[in-house]
Amino acid sequence: MPTQALHHQFPPDFTWGVATSSFQIEGAAREDGKADSIWDVFCRQPGVIADASNGDVACDHYHRLEEDLDLIASLGVNAYRFSIAWARVQPQGRGAWNEPGLDFYRRLVDGLARRNIRAFATLYHWDLPQALQEQGGWAARDTAHRFVDYARGIQARLGDRLHAIATHNEPWVVATLGHEKGIFAPGIKDRAVAAQVSHHLLLSHGLAVQALRADGATARLGIVLNFAATQAASDSPADLAAARLADAHSRRWYSDPVFKGSYPAEALADLGADAPRVEPGDLDIIRTPIDYLGVNYYTRYIASATRPYDAAAAGLPLTDMGWEIHPTGLTDLLCQMKADYGDALPPVHITENGGAFPDHADASHRVDDQDRIAYVRDHIAAVAEAARRGVPMAGYFVWSLMDNFEWASGYAKRFGIVHVDYATLRRTPKASAHWYRDFLRQWGG
Ligand code: FCB
């Protein structure tokens, strides 16, 4: 679909942004009173990060805040999604607050306000204070209460300048990749622990939403969930059942409790003895109404009863992560959410979408990333189509503002619309950044 037509398909109050997270860009890992998070500690284990890198410097955003705020403003976006590093503002995860760390976020939200850019803050984008991990981490129910205190403390200090607060980013990743597969911090491999962690994350979400409302929240409150478009490998009953179970474990495990107050029965049955301990009243807390849902979407997943999913053999073009490029899957997924939850589904923001591509920078660091432009444009078109079909779409954020630390993949996978030269930390907008700016100019808002 031509750009010309696309920008007309979004209303003037639509939210357009770019997204980042604290650990992936900030650096300054041990400055101004910041304590270790579980990702600082995880990166020190040999062999867990592809290029043996860490977040010590990252994009050095902590020291380049003003320059980066100008960069964000130059794109013409009206929103910026970032996360707060808990271990920077409350180093032990409980008790004392760290004023120098808080000052960084005060400068960030004030700088956004001065530039007329709405602040979308995520409270937890995976960097738990290590001190809390040593007391059991998310496997301990008490961590949910520590999270509520942290959320209330942030709202008291920054809340008046936040347009939106997300409690969690992608609890599926925290539970499954961090505690079942062990490829992300804290590196635990135990399905029962992962299930309990997922419940405590959801519980902490519901408790925090209730507490922030009781404290007089002015920001919109929500949660960010990651979904793949799940398809069955064939129409055989066995493959259809495999797809339904995969969808129950990855998507509905999170969205059913939030919007219906229950875990999907087939996932509970499949977990058997590994199912989480749920106390009476927990699910009522988790289903506390929210003001918006954030959806992170990158790819699809094909479920088969007989063979593992092989993205490379599935037939669609792949990104540098090896993820299939499937924009219409985003429309299907959003329509499925509307079909499943109806009026309980609040306005939806795509809080992350984008691609890693093998960018080639010329001598002046210019990157002509036509593949990323096509990816972003086709997914924006998929969002417009979902809105046409009745899904309450409210916003779209590109992942990511700039190349950054891509977790276990290190710095080799580049998701930015702005190139970062890690030797000099110089930022250079890629062709996709120019495309996004021109698209937003045409839309006009
Ligand atoms: C998501 C994460 C984000 C980024 C993208 C590529 O799962 O939320 O931090 O790493 O994937």
XYZ file of N, CA and C and ligand atoms in Angstrom, residues 21 24 81 125-126 169-170 173 226 296 298 321 323 352 399 404-407 415, ligand 1:
71
model
N 14.415 0.288 26.081
C 14.329 -0.102 27.496
C 15.639 0.248 28.188
N 18.911 -1.914 27.880
C 19.410 -2.038 26.515
C 20.119 -0.783 26.008
N 8.458 5.598 24.371
C 8.306 4.528 25.352
C 9.681 4.130 25.867
N 11.040 -3.735 32.726
C 11.470 -4.332 31.457
C 12.673 -5.237 31.779
N 12.453 -6.164 32.721
C 13.306 -7.338 32.962
C 14.495 -7.142 33.899
N 6.667 -5.435 30.959
C 6.932 -5.716 29.565
C 7.094 -7.218 29.384
N 6.207 -7.816 28.607
C 6.353 -9.203 28.178
C 6.602 -10.197 29.311
N 8.113 -13.575 28.427
C 9.562 -13.694 28.241
C 10.248 -13.877 29.594
N 3.489 -9.758 24.820
C 4.044 -10.114 23.501
C 3.281 -11.300 22.937
N 3.221 -6.246 21.821
C 4.483 -6.318 21.076
C 4.361 -7.444 20.065
N 6.172 -9.295 16.547
C 7.294 -9.421 15.619
C 7.084 -10.460 14.527
N 17.087 -11.909 13.025
C 16.864 -12.761 14.193
C 16.427 -14.161 13.770
N 13.478 -14.510 12.397
C 12.030 -14.460 12.625
C 11.327 -14.212 11.291
N 5.617 -2.383 20.595
C 6.878 -2.732 19.928
C 6.560 -3.416 18.612
N 10.072 -0.546 17.448
C 11.237 -1.034 18.180
C 12.385 -1.109 17.178
N 20.796 -1.331 19.851
C 21.078 -1.448 21.292
C 21.418 -2.883 21.667
N 21.532 -3.118 22.965
C 21.902 -4.441 23.500
C 20.721 -5.386 23.367
N 20.811 -6.312 22.418
C 19.686 -7.215 22.160
C 19.825 -8.487 23.008
N 19.842 -8.308 24.327
C 19.802 -9.407 25.289
C 20.837 -10.489 24.962
N 18.293 -3.369 15.706
C 16.857 -3.088 15.533
C 16.574 -1.602 15.342
C 11.208 -7.820 22.764
C 11.756 -7.003 23.908
C 12.616 -5.847 23.491
C 13.482 -6.189 22.295
C 12.684 -6.848 21.209
C 13.469 -7.180 19.969
O 10.937 -9.109 23.219
O 10.700 -6.485 24.691
O 13.354 -5.451 24.616
O 14.574 -6.920 22.688
O 12.060 -7.994 21.682
